[in-house]
Amino acid sequence: MHTMSDLKNRLHEELAIKNACQVEGINADPAIFEGAGLGDQYQEQIQTLFDYNLHNHTGVVLPVCFYTPGGLRVGYRWNDRSPYKLRKEGNHFILYHERKELFPVSLKKRPKYYSLKTSDGANMNQVATHNGEGAIFVSYSNECFLKETGHDCKYCNINYTHDTYGEEHGVSWKYPRQIGETAAVAYQEGAKHITISGGFIPERREIDYYFDVAEAIQEHTGLEDFNGTAVIGAPLDLSILERYKDAGYRTIAMNLEIWDKNIFNSVCPGKVIHCGGWDHWVKALERAAVVFGHGRVRSNFVGGMETKKSTLEGVKYLASQGVIAYAGAWIPNLGSEYEGHRSPLPEWHLDVAYKIVDIFRGAGFTYEQLYDSSASADGLWNDIYKIEEERLPVFKGEPSVV
């Protein structure tokens, strides 16, 4: 007889494989997805902000993710050099490590709203992508003005994504009404959190736009509190943070990206020049936690661009201030200045994830707070909470694909 402890151990093993797949990518011939129902029954990738695949896939339909037998969501990142391989055997997709079979996987069902259009004819799947567990994500624009000044973050490929997939995937400015209409339909289908993000734009324009978007979402969903996260650059005028809360956003995010100040200055020159630098960014996060509350502010570190010690110091300090800071694995994106580099080994990232959860628990962060502050609910730290708190469908005998 298998015990609950056995099930949790198996899920932690699946988590280690998930982590490795997301760091190393997935090696698969795209032809295996032909006739598999991508873009119809199952959800396809829509590139609306960053592209995490390591090969150009113009004209190629790829899955957005797959699920392990225990229900862990694994983001699909195509890399034909990865030792993790996906093969189609009959009507099933099987994950391998080299020649060793690991387990069968399931594709994510396509949301119904992906087939709908807004009142002005925009494809809703290009307005808001579905990240699983009721989390939807809006990239209102890939218009990052740092490109014009030569101050792009060196790990970022936001402009490459726009230039490569713009016409195919509708990478263009999203209007508030389009977002409001799409959110309304997605929420009717079970969505319960929305993240609004995009490229770097001038502060004054950003404030006005986010307010208009919040108003449109409230109007079309009928929800005053629509559980939204506004992802912004650290404002020079910190009093502006209160206006985002007044506008209706439950949480706010400002991604510091790197804790080591010297590396930050080198890798994120635009954030130094236009957002007051590292010290001001930290002050903005501290102030935001006062305004929005403990566990209602999020930041992100690019896991692997600095030492493990430095990253964890940043996570721990921000947690002490009430800020939830993640460290998603760095993927050396195509089109970024770090294209061709590589991230640390999967074991490095897995160890960081478990240590981050220890910090989060010490700070009193709940799973609900992690969910509300995340752009998706599939981070390793989210998964560890879900395993230990028995939140996955497998604990209830329910289907894993949602």
PDB file of C-alpha atoms in Angstrom, residues 21-33 45 47 51-66 74-86 160 165 331-334:
ATOM      1  CA  CYS A  21      13.368  20.073 -18.219  1.00  0.00           C
ATOM      2  CA  GLN A  22      12.872  23.811 -17.749  1.00  0.00           C
ATOM      3  CA  VAL A  23      16.606  24.479 -17.364  1.00  0.00           C
ATOM      4  CA  GLU A  24      17.757  22.177 -20.172  1.00  0.00           C
ATOM      5  CA  GLY A  25      14.685  22.457 -22.388  1.00  0.00           C
ATOM      6  CA  ILE A  26      12.916  19.714 -24.323  1.00  0.00           C
ATOM      7  CA  ASN A  27      14.343  17.924 -27.339  1.00  0.00           C
ATOM      8  CA  ALA A  28      11.549  16.966 -29.725  1.00  0.00           C
ATOM      9  CA  ASP A  29      10.877  17.016 -33.425  1.00  0.00           C
ATOM     10  CA  PRO A  30       8.047  19.580 -33.841  1.00  0.00           C
ATOM     11  CA  ALA A  31       6.494  17.206 -36.368  1.00  0.00           C
ATOM     12  CA  ILE A  32       5.272  14.987 -33.489  1.00  0.00           C
ATOM     13  CA  PHE A  33       2.706  17.678 -32.667  1.00  0.00           C
ATOM     14  CA  GLN A  45       2.365  28.729 -27.409  1.00  0.00           C
ATOM     15  CA  GLN A  47       4.787  34.584 -27.809  1.00  0.00           C
ATOM     16  CA  ASP A  51      10.535  33.670 -25.967  1.00  0.00           C
ATOM     17  CA  TYR A  52      12.178  30.943 -23.886  1.00  0.00           C
ATOM     18  CA  ASN A  53      12.740  28.504 -26.747  1.00  0.00           C
ATOM     19  CA  LEU A  54      16.322  28.131 -27.895  1.00  0.00           C
ATOM     20  CA  HIS A  55      15.412  27.846 -31.577  1.00  0.00           C
ATOM     21  CA  ASN A  56      13.508  30.111 -33.925  1.00  0.00           C
ATOM     22  CA  HIS A  57      10.055  28.592 -34.394  1.00  0.00           C
ATOM     23  CA  THR A  58       8.399  30.934 -36.871  1.00  0.00           C
ATOM     24  CA  GLY A  59       5.533  29.019 -38.429  1.00  0.00           C
ATOM     25  CA  VAL A  60       5.958  26.103 -36.006  1.00  0.00           C
ATOM     26  CA  VAL A  61       3.208  25.296 -33.498  1.00  0.00           C
ATOM     27  CA  LEU A  62       4.539  24.236 -30.095  1.00  0.00           C
ATOM     28  CA  PRO A  63       2.704  23.278 -26.892  1.00  0.00           C
ATOM     29  CA  VAL A  64       2.690  25.818 -24.102  1.00  0.00           C
ATOM     30  CA  CYS A  65       3.414  23.111 -21.516  1.00  0.00           C
ATOM     31  CA  PHE A  66       2.787  19.537 -20.453  1.00  0.00           C
ATOM     32  CA  VAL A  74       6.161  21.961 -17.097  1.00  0.00           C
ATOM     33  CA  GLY A  75       6.710  24.921 -19.405  1.00  0.00           C
ATOM     34  CA  TYR A  76       7.752  23.789 -22.889  1.00  0.00           C
ATOM     35  CA  ARG A  77      11.124  25.180 -24.009  1.00  0.00           C
ATOM     36  CA  TRP A  78      12.440  23.743 -27.247  1.00  0.00           C
ATOM     37  CA  ASN A  79      16.134  22.825 -27.217  1.00  0.00           C
ATOM     38  CA  ASP A  80      17.342  20.091 -29.578  1.00  0.00           C
ATOM     39  CA  ARG A  81      20.509  19.660 -27.477  1.00  0.00           C
ATOM     40  CA  SER A  82      18.633  18.719 -24.325  1.00  0.00           C
ATOM     41  CA  PRO A  83      18.973  15.198 -22.879  1.00  0.00           C
ATOM     42  CA  TYR A  84      15.233  15.369 -22.066  1.00  0.00           C
ATOM     43  CA  LYS A  85      13.318  14.115 -25.066  1.00  0.00           C
ATOM     44  CA  LEU A  86       9.629  13.985 -25.867  1.00  0.00           C
ATOM     45  CA  TYR A 160      13.744  40.114 -30.449  1.00  0.00           C
ATOM     46  CA  TYR A 165       6.958  36.822 -33.891  1.00  0.00           C
ATOM     47  CA  ILE A 331      17.380  30.983 -19.845  1.00  0.00           C
ATOM     48  CA  PRO A 332      19.982  32.557 -22.179  1.00  0.00           C
ATOM     49  CA  ASN A 333      17.377  33.796 -24.622  1.00  0.00           C
ATOM     50  CA  LEU A 334      17.781  34.042 -28.357  1.00  0.00           C
TER      51      LEU A 334
END
